[in-house]
mmCIF file with all atom_site columns, C-alpha atoms in Angstrom:
data_model
loop_
_atom_site.group_PDB
_atom_site.id
_atom_site.type_symbol
_atom_site.label_atom_id
_atom_site.label_alt_id
_atom_site.label_comp_id
_atom_site.label_asym_id
_atom_site.label_entity_id
_atom_site.label_seq_id
_atom_site.pdbx_PDB_ins_code
_atom_site.Cartn_x
_atom_site.Cartn_y
_atom_site.Cartn_z
_atom_site.occupancy
_atom_site.B_iso_or_equiv
_atom_site.pdbx_formal_charge
_atom_site.auth_seq_id
_atom_site.auth_comp_id
_atom_site.auth_asym_id
_atom_site.auth_atom_id
_atom_site.pdbx_PDB_model_num
ATOM 1   C CA . MET X 1 1   ? 52.944 3.073  2.262   1.00 0.00 ? 1   MET X CA 1
ATOM 2   C CA . LYS X 1 2   ? 49.789 4.292  3.876   1.00 0.00 ? 2   LYS X CA 1
ATOM 3   C CA . MET X 1 3   ? 48.928 7.944  3.537   1.00 0.00 ? 3   MET X CA 1
ATOM 4   C CA . LYS X 1 4   ? 46.335 10.138 5.175   1.00 0.00 ? 4   LYS X CA 1
ATOM 5   C CA . LEU X 1 5   ? 45.501 13.825 5.157   1.00 0.00 ? 5   LEU X CA 1
ATOM 6   C CA . ARG X 1 6   ? 45.421 15.747 8.395   1.00 0.00 ? 6   ARG X CA 1
ATOM 7   C CA . PRO X 1 7   ? 44.902 19.438 9.087   1.00 0.00 ? 7   PRO X CA 1
ATOM 8   C CA . TYR X 1 8   ? 47.999 21.549 8.448   1.00 0.00 ? 8   TYR X CA 1
ATOM 9   C CA . LYS X 1 9   ? 49.954 22.571 11.556  1.00 0.00 ? 9   LYS X CA 1
ATOM 10  C CA . PRO X 1 10  ? 52.223 25.650 11.789  1.00 0.00 ? 10  PRO X CA 1
ATOM 11  C CA . GLU X 1 11  ? 55.220 23.417 12.444  1.00 0.00 ? 11  GLU X CA 1
ATOM 12  C CA . ASP X 1 12  ? 54.690 21.814 8.989   1.00 0.00 ? 12  ASP X CA 1
ATOM 13  C CA . SER X 1 13  ? 55.813 25.010 7.256   1.00 0.00 ? 13  SER X CA 1
ATOM 14  C CA . GLN X 1 14  ? 59.533 24.475 7.904   1.00 0.00 ? 14  GLN X CA 1
ATOM 15  C CA . ILE X 1 15  ? 59.505 20.982 6.387   1.00 0.00 ? 15  ILE X CA 1
ATOM 16  C CA . ILE X 1 16  ? 57.349 21.857 3.372   1.00 0.00 ? 16  ILE X CA 1
ATOM 17  C CA . CYS X 1 17  ? 59.331 25.018 2.600   1.00 0.00 ? 17  CYS X CA 1
ATOM 18  C CA . SER X 1 18  ? 62.582 22.998 2.765   1.00 0.00 ? 18  SER X CA 1
ATOM 19  C CA . TRP X 1 19  ? 61.446 21.077 -0.338  1.00 0.00 ? 19  TRP X CA 1
ATOM 20  C CA . ILE X 1 20  ? 61.723 24.213 -2.504  1.00 0.00 ? 20  ILE X CA 1
ATOM 21  C CA . LYS X 1 21  ? 65.289 24.156 -3.814  1.00 0.00 ? 21  LYS X CA 1
ATOM 22  C CA . ASP X 1 22  ? 65.165 26.760 -6.602  1.00 0.00 ? 22  ASP X CA 1
ATOM 23  C CA . GLU X 1 23  ? 63.141 29.709 -7.880  1.00 0.00 ? 23  GLU X CA 1
ATOM 24  C CA . LYS X 1 24  ? 61.510 27.816 -10.754 1.00 0.00 ? 24  LYS X CA 1
ATOM 25  C CA . THR X 1 25  ? 60.171 25.176 -8.342  1.00 0.00 ? 25  THR X CA 1
ATOM 26  C CA . LEU X 1 26  ? 58.922 27.896 -5.994  1.00 0.00 ? 26  LEU X CA 1
ATOM 27  C CA . PHE X 1 27  ? 56.927 29.606 -8.723  1.00 0.00 ? 27  PHE X CA 1
ATOM 28  C CA . GLN X 1 28  ? 55.660 26.356 -10.275 1.00 0.00 ? 28  GLN X CA 1
ATOM 29  C CA . TRP X 1 29  ? 54.317 25.453 -6.829  1.00 0.00 ? 29  TRP X CA 1
ATOM 30  C CA . SER X 1 30  ? 52.996 28.783 -5.549  1.00 0.00 ? 30  SER X CA 1
ATOM 31  C CA . ALA X 1 31  ? 52.785 31.009 -8.652  1.00 0.00 ? 31  ALA X CA 1
ATOM 32  C CA . ASP X 1 32  ? 53.389 34.525 -7.331  1.00 0.00 ? 32  ASP X CA 1
ATOM 33  C CA . ARG X 1 33  ? 51.714 33.944 -3.950  1.00 0.00 ? 33  ARG X CA 1
ATOM 34  C CA . ILE X 1 34  ? 54.964 33.734 -1.983  1.00 0.00 ? 34  ILE X CA 1
ATOM 35  C CA . GLY X 1 35  ? 57.301 35.390 -4.457  1.00 0.00 ? 35  GLY X CA 1
ATOM 36  C CA . LYS X 1 36  ? 60.617 35.321 -2.619  1.00 0.00 ? 36  LYS X CA 1
ATOM 37  C CA . PHE X 1 37  ? 63.444 32.845 -2.722  1.00 0.00 ? 37  PHE X CA 1
ATOM 38  C CA . PRO X 1 38  ? 65.095 31.311 -0.815  1.00 0.00 ? 38  PRO X CA 1
ATOM 39  C CA . LEU X 1 39  ? 62.390 30.296 1.614   1.00 0.00 ? 39  LEU X CA 1
ATOM 40  C CA . LEU X 1 40  ? 63.281 30.679 5.271   1.00 0.00 ? 40  LEU X CA 1
ATOM 41  C CA . GLY X 1 41  ? 60.655 28.211 6.524   1.00 0.00 ? 41  GLY X CA 1
ATOM 42  C CA . ASN X 1 42  ? 57.788 30.320 7.857   1.00 0.00 ? 42  ASN X CA 1
ATOM 43  C CA . GLU X 1 43  ? 56.386 31.449 4.492   1.00 0.00 ? 43  GLU X CA 1
ATOM 44  C CA . LEU X 1 44  ? 53.397 29.082 4.538   1.00 0.00 ? 44  LEU X CA 1
ATOM 45  C CA . ASN X 1 45  ? 52.374 30.319 7.978   1.00 0.00 ? 45  ASN X CA 1
ATOM 46  C CA . GLU X 1 46  ? 52.716 33.922 6.790   1.00 0.00 ? 46  GLU X CA 1
ATOM 47  C CA . ASN X 1 47  ? 50.644 33.207 3.690   1.00 0.00 ? 47  ASN X CA 1
ATOM 48  C CA . TYR X 1 48  ? 47.984 31.293 5.593   1.00 0.00 ? 48  TYR X CA 1
ATOM 49  C CA . ALA X 1 49  ? 47.698 33.838 8.429   1.00 0.00 ? 49  ALA X CA 1
ATOM 50  C CA . THR X 1 50  ? 45.260 35.987 6.439   1.00 0.00 ? 50  THR X CA 1
ATOM 51  C CA . ARG X 1 51  ? 43.089 33.064 5.339   1.00 0.00 ? 51  ARG X CA 1
ATOM 52  C CA . ASN X 1 52  ? 39.863 31.872 6.961   1.00 0.00 ? 52  ASN X CA 1
ATOM 53  C CA . ALA X 1 53  ? 41.076 28.393 7.880   1.00 0.00 ? 53  ALA X CA 1
ATOM 54  C CA . GLY X 1 54  ? 38.141 26.094 8.552   1.00 0.00 ? 54  GLY X CA 1
ATOM 55  C CA . THR X 1 55  ? 35.625 28.436 6.908   1.00 0.00 ? 55  THR X CA 1
ATOM 56  C CA . ASP X 1 56  ? 36.550 28.600 3.231   1.00 0.00 ? 56  ASP X CA 1
ATOM 57  C CA . PHE X 1 57  ? 40.208 27.557 3.402   1.00 0.00 ? 57  PHE X CA 1
ATOM 58  C CA . PHE X 1 58  ? 41.386 24.082 4.387   1.00 0.00 ? 58  PHE X CA 1
ATOM 59  C CA . PRO X 1 59  ? 45.164 23.496 4.406   1.00 0.00 ? 59  PRO X CA 1
ATOM 60  C CA . LEU X 1 60  ? 46.009 19.803 4.588   1.00 0.00 ? 60  LEU X CA 1
ATOM 61  C CA . THR X 1 61  ? 49.205 17.861 5.113   1.00 0.00 ? 61  THR X CA 1
ATOM 62  C CA . ALA X 1 62  ? 49.758 14.336 3.812   1.00 0.00 ? 62  ALA X CA 1
ATOM 63  C CA . VAL X 1 63  ? 51.495 12.055 6.296   1.00 0.00 ? 63  VAL X CA 1
ATOM 64  C CA . ASP X 1 64  ? 52.523 8.423  6.367   1.00 0.00 ? 64  ASP X CA 1
ATOM 65  C CA . GLU X 1 65  ? 51.656 5.900  9.073   1.00 0.00 ? 65  GLU X CA 1
ATOM 66  C CA . ASN X 1 66  ? 54.411 7.354  11.292  1.00 0.00 ? 66  ASN X CA 1
ATOM 67  C CA . GLU X 1 67  ? 53.172 10.940 10.874  1.00 0.00 ? 67  GLU X CA 1
ATOM 68  C CA . ASN X 1 68  ? 56.110 11.834 8.600   1.00 0.00 ? 68  ASN X CA 1
ATOM 69  C CA . ILE X 1 69  ? 55.150 14.669 6.282   1.00 0.00 ? 69  ILE X CA 1
ATOM 70  C CA . ILE X 1 70  ? 55.178 13.595 2.646   1.00 0.00 ? 70  ILE X CA 1
ATOM 71  C CA . GLY X 1 71  ? 52.961 16.176 0.942   1.00 0.00 ? 71  GLY X CA 1
ATOM 72  C CA . HIS X 1 72  ? 50.799 19.239 1.244   1.00 0.00 ? 72  HIS X CA 1
ATOM 73  C CA . LEU X 1 73  ? 47.983 21.094 -0.465  1.00 0.00 ? 73  LEU X CA 1
ATOM 74  C CA . PHE X 1 74  ? 45.098 23.339 0.361   1.00 0.00 ? 74  PHE X CA 1
ATOM 75  C CA . VAL X 1 75  ? 41.428 23.214 -0.542  1.00 0.00 ? 75  VAL X CA 1
ATOM 76  C CA . LEU X 1 76  ? 39.780 26.576 -1.045  1.00 0.00 ? 76  LEU X CA 1
ATOM 77  C CA . ILE X 1 77  ? 36.153 27.526 -1.570  1.00 0.00 ? 77  ILE X CA 1
ATOM 78  C CA . PRO X 1 78  ? 36.845 30.453 -3.918  1.00 0.00 ? 78  PRO X CA 1
ATOM 79  C CA . ASP X 1 79  ? 33.272 31.767 -3.968  1.00 0.00 ? 79  ASP X CA 1
ATOM 80  C CA . VAL X 1 80  ? 31.237 31.416 -0.770  1.00 0.00 ? 80  VAL X CA 1
ATOM 81  C CA . ASN X 1 81  ? 28.096 31.712 -2.899  1.00 0.00 ? 81  ASN X CA 1
ATOM 82  C CA . VAL X 1 82  ? 29.065 28.556 -4.834  1.00 0.00 ? 82  VAL X CA 1
ATOM 83  C CA . LYS X 1 83  ? 30.161 26.199 -2.076  1.00 0.00 ? 83  LYS X CA 1
ATOM 84  C CA . THR X 1 84  ? 30.049 23.159 -4.359  1.00 0.00 ? 84  THR X CA 1
ATOM 85  C CA . THR X 1 85  ? 33.202 24.309 -6.210  1.00 0.00 ? 85  THR X CA 1
ATOM 86  C CA . VAL X 1 86  ? 36.603 23.960 -4.583  1.00 0.00 ? 86  VAL X CA 1
ATOM 87  C CA . ARG X 1 87  ? 40.077 24.874 -5.783  1.00 0.00 ? 87  ARG X CA 1
ATOM 88  C CA . PHE X 1 88  ? 43.206 22.926 -4.963  1.00 0.00 ? 88  PHE X CA 1
ATOM 89  C CA . GLY X 1 89  ? 46.436 24.853 -4.537  1.00 0.00 ? 89  GLY X CA 1
ATOM 90  C CA . PHE X 1 90  ? 50.023 24.651 -3.303  1.00 0.00 ? 90  PHE X CA 1
ATOM 91  C CA . VAL X 1 91  ? 50.088 20.962 -4.293  1.00 0.00 ? 91  VAL X CA 1
ATOM 92  C CA . ILE X 1 92  ? 53.516 19.548 -3.431  1.00 0.00 ? 92  ILE X CA 1
ATOM 93  C CA . VAL X 1 93  ? 55.110 16.232 -2.547  1.00 0.00 ? 93  VAL X CA 1
ATOM 94  C CA . SER X 1 94  ? 58.443 15.730 -0.788  1.00 0.00 ? 94  SER X CA 1
ATOM 95  C CA . PRO X 1 95  ? 61.236 15.383 -3.376  1.00 0.00 ? 95  PRO X CA 1
ATOM 96  C CA . GLU X 1 96  ? 62.042 11.859 -2.170  1.00 0.00 ? 96  GLU X CA 1
ATOM 97  C CA . PHE X 1 97  ? 58.512 10.715 -3.029  1.00 0.00 ? 97  PHE X CA 1
ATOM 98  C CA . ARG X 1 98  ? 58.039 12.440 -6.403  1.00 0.00 ? 98  ARG X CA 1
ATOM 99  C CA . GLY X 1 99  ? 57.394 10.315 -9.457  1.00 0.00 ? 99  GLY X CA 1
ATOM 100 C CA . LYS X 1 100 ? 56.159 7.367  -7.379  1.00 0.00 ? 100 LYS X CA 1
ATOM 101 C CA . GLY X 1 101 ? 52.394 7.974  -7.337  1.00 0.00 ? 101 GLY X CA 1
ATOM 102 C CA . TYR X 1 102 ? 52.227 9.801  -3.997  1.00 0.00 ? 102 TYR X CA 1
ATOM 103 C CA . GLY X 1 103 ? 50.992 13.040 -5.566  1.00 0.00 ? 103 GLY X CA 1
ATOM 104 C CA . LYS X 1 104 ? 48.154 11.162 -7.225  1.00 0.00 ? 104 LYS X CA 1
ATOM 105 C CA . LYS X 1 105 ? 47.291 9.372  -3.975  1.00 0.00 ? 105 LYS X CA 1
ATOM 106 C CA . MET X 1 106 ? 47.341 12.673 -2.054  1.00 0.00 ? 106 MET X CA 1
ATOM 107 C CA . LEU X 1 107 ? 45.004 14.251 -4.589  1.00 0.00 ? 107 LEU X CA 1
ATOM 108 C CA . GLU X 1 108 ? 42.688 11.231 -4.474  1.00 0.00 ? 108 GLU X CA 1
ATOM 109 C CA . LEU X 1 109 ? 42.433 11.776 -0.720  1.00 0.00 ? 109 LEU X CA 1
ATOM 110 C CA . ALA X 1 110 ? 41.862 15.508 -1.248  1.00 0.00 ? 110 ALA X CA 1
ATOM 111 C CA . ILE X 1 111 ? 39.085 14.823 -3.776  1.00 0.00 ? 111 ILE X CA 1
ATOM 112 C CA . GLU X 1 112 ? 37.471 12.420 -1.308  1.00 0.00 ? 112 GLU X CA 1
ATOM 113 C CA . TYR X 1 113 ? 37.792 15.066 1.439   1.00 0.00 ? 113 TYR X CA 1
ATOM 114 C CA . ALA X 1 114 ? 36.236 17.739 -0.799  1.00 0.00 ? 114 ALA X CA 1
ATOM 115 C CA . LYS X 1 115 ? 33.300 15.474 -1.622  1.00 0.00 ? 115 LYS X CA 1
ATOM 116 C CA . LYS X 1 116 ? 32.675 14.070 1.871   1.00 0.00 ? 116 LYS X CA 1
ATOM 117 C CA . GLU X 1 117 ? 33.476 17.042 4.086   1.00 0.00 ? 117 GLU X CA 1
ATOM 118 C CA . LEU X 1 118 ? 32.694 20.006 1.836   1.00 0.00 ? 118 LEU X CA 1
ATOM 119 C CA . HIS X 1 119 ? 30.037 18.423 -0.418  1.00 0.00 ? 119 HIS X CA 1
ATOM 120 C CA . ALA X 1 120 ? 31.869 19.665 -3.492  1.00 0.00 ? 120 ALA X CA 1
ATOM 121 C CA . THR X 1 121 ? 30.829 18.553 -6.951  1.00 0.00 ? 121 THR X CA 1
ATOM 122 C CA . ARG X 1 122 ? 33.529 20.404 -8.902  1.00 0.00 ? 122 ARG X CA 1
ATOM 123 C CA . ALA X 1 123 ? 37.250 20.909 -8.276  1.00 0.00 ? 123 ALA X CA 1
ATOM 124 C CA . THR X 1 124 ? 39.575 23.266 -10.111 1.00 0.00 ? 124 THR X CA 1
ATOM 125 C CA . LEU X 1 125 ? 43.304 23.890 -10.098 1.00 0.00 ? 125 LEU X CA 1
ATOM 126 C CA . GLY X 1 126 ? 45.946 25.622 -12.145 1.00 0.00 ? 126 GLY X CA 1
ATOM 127 C CA . VAL X 1 127 ? 49.140 24.103 -13.483 1.00 0.00 ? 127 VAL X CA 1
ATOM 128 C CA . PHE X 1 128 ? 51.887 25.725 -15.483 1.00 0.00 ? 128 PHE X CA 1
ATOM 129 C CA . ALA X 1 129 ? 52.598 24.268 -18.917 1.00 0.00 ? 129 ALA X CA 1
ATOM 130 C CA . ASN X 1 130 ? 56.270 24.028 -17.915 1.00 0.00 ? 130 ASN X CA 1
ATOM 131 C CA . ASN X 1 131 ? 55.291 21.405 -15.318 1.00 0.00 ? 131 ASN X CA 1
ATOM 132 C CA . PRO X 1 132 ? 54.142 18.512 -17.548 1.00 0.00 ? 132 PRO X CA 1
ATOM 133 C CA . LYS X 1 133 ? 54.537 15.835 -14.860 1.00 0.00 ? 133 LYS X CA 1
ATOM 134 C CA . ALA X 1 134 ? 52.074 17.637 -12.592 1.00 0.00 ? 134 ALA X CA 1
ATOM 135 C CA . GLN X 1 135 ? 49.686 18.156 -15.502 1.00 0.00 ? 135 GLN X CA 1
ATOM 136 C CA . ALA X 1 136 ? 49.855 14.434 -16.347 1.00 0.00 ? 136 ALA X CA 1
ATOM 137 C CA . CYS X 1 137 ? 49.135 13.575 -12.699 1.00 0.00 ? 137 CYS X CA 1
ATOM 138 C CA . TYR X 1 138 ? 46.049 15.803 -12.699 1.00 0.00 ? 138 TYR X CA 1
ATOM 139 C CA . GLU X 1 139 ? 44.829 14.387 -16.018 1.00 0.00 ? 139 GLU X CA 1
ATOM 140 C CA . SER X 1 140 ? 45.235 10.835 -14.654 1.00 0.00 ? 140 SER X CA 1
ATOM 141 C CA . LEU X 1 141 ? 42.721 11.802 -11.952 1.00 0.00 ? 141 LEU X CA 1
ATOM 142 C CA . GLY X 1 142 ? 40.181 13.061 -14.478 1.00 0.00 ? 142 GLY X CA 1
ATOM 143 C CA . PHE X 1 143 ? 40.992 16.771 -14.492 1.00 0.00 ? 143 PHE X CA 1
ATOM 144 C CA . SER X 1 144 ? 40.663 18.327 -17.917 1.00 0.00 ? 144 SER X CA 1
ATOM 145 C CA . PRO X 1 145 ? 41.859 21.688 -19.246 1.00 0.00 ? 145 PRO X CA 1
ATOM 146 C CA . VAL X 1 146 ? 39.173 24.368 -19.427 1.00 0.00 ? 146 VAL X CA 1
ATOM 147 C CA . SER X 1 147 ? 41.175 27.527 -20.155 1.00 0.00 ? 147 SER X CA 1
ATOM 148 C CA . THR X 1 148 ? 44.649 28.986 -20.326 1.00 0.00 ? 148 THR X CA 1
ATOM 149 C CA . ARG X 1 149 ? 46.069 32.294 -19.239 1.00 0.00 ? 149 ARG X CA 1
ATOM 150 C CA . VAL X 1 150 ? 49.470 33.900 -19.197 1.00 0.00 ? 150 VAL X CA 1
ATOM 151 C CA . VAL X 1 151 ? 51.160 34.849 -15.936 1.00 0.00 ? 151 VAL X CA 1
ATOM 152 C CA . ASN X 1 152 ? 54.368 36.877 -15.848 1.00 0.00 ? 152 ASN X CA 1
ATOM 153 C CA . ILE X 1 153 ? 56.773 34.977 -13.627 1.00 0.00 ? 153 ILE X CA 1
ATOM 154 C CA . LEU X 1 154 ? 60.500 35.612 -13.309 1.00 0.00 ? 154 LEU X CA 1
ATOM 155 C CA . ASN X 1 155 ? 60.266 38.170 -16.127 1.00 0.00 ? 155 ASN X CA 1
ATOM 156 C CA . ALA X 1 156 ? 58.850 35.582 -18.509 1.00 0.00 ? 156 ALA X CA 1
ATOM 157 C CA . ASP X 1 157 ? 55.367 34.681 -19.673 1.00 0.00 ? 157 ASP X CA 1
ATOM 158 C CA . TRP X 1 158 ? 54.297 31.325 -18.260 1.00 0.00 ? 158 TRP X CA 1
ATOM 159 C CA . GLU X 1 159 ? 51.186 29.625 -19.613 1.00 0.00 ? 159 GLU X CA 1
ATOM 160 C CA . CYS X 1 160 ? 48.856 28.530 -16.823 1.00 0.00 ? 160 CYS X CA 1
ATOM 161 C CA . ILE X 1 161 ? 46.345 25.817 -17.634 1.00 0.00 ? 161 ILE X CA 1
ATOM 162 C CA . ASP X 1 162 ? 43.199 25.926 -15.539 1.00 0.00 ? 162 ASP X CA 1
ATOM 163 C CA . MET X 1 163 ? 41.736 22.455 -15.102 1.00 0.00 ? 163 MET X CA 1
ATOM 164 C CA . GLU X 1 164 ? 38.547 21.088 -13.619 1.00 0.00 ? 164 GLU X CA 1
ATOM 165 C CA . LEU X 1 165 ? 37.150 17.830 -12.354 1.00 0.00 ? 165 LEU X CA 1
ATOM 166 C CA . ILE X 1 166 ? 33.425 17.181 -12.117 1.00 0.00 ? 166 ILE X CA 1
ATOM 167 C CA . MET X 1 167 ? 32.812 14.912 -9.128  1.00 0.00 ? 167 MET X CA 1
ATOM 168 C CA . LYS X 1 168 ? 29.907 12.746 -8.159  1.00 0.00 ? 168 LYS X CA 1
ATOM 169 C CA . LEU X 1 169 ? 28.849 13.072 -4.572  1.00 0.00 ? 169 LEU X CA 1
ATOM 170 C CA . ILE X 1 170 ? 29.396 10.002 -2.437  1.00 0.00 ? 170 ILE X CA 1
#
């Protein structure tokens, strides 16, 4: 299957939010950024409404050759004074495509986007230790752990592993 990234559209929110079937998945995906379950479908739009899309925030949707939505993530420039570092967040793939390499392919496209369009040389992301499949995906792309922190989620302490990838410019 061919995959490409395109800019996120408000109508994507309903589909992406429908992939979140339980609280654990919600918090593994969004940490405490959305914080309410069940999702009604507009939560991504609500979350993104306060962001500077196109300036330091770039939400992207992965689609197949027929424009079917198969994944989503955002690229953020966390510090406008250090524009060569980006952070990936809200990384998710449709449940029907999980475990088949689509997450890795989507991130490869996002890394390429960050290098070509944003001239990034470093990418970071966070992954919870209770999500080993996601961590393995990130490691397969060259991300390595740089630090850990504890986040209280669902009245429990979850270990978050911050990872980074040093990229060569194209």
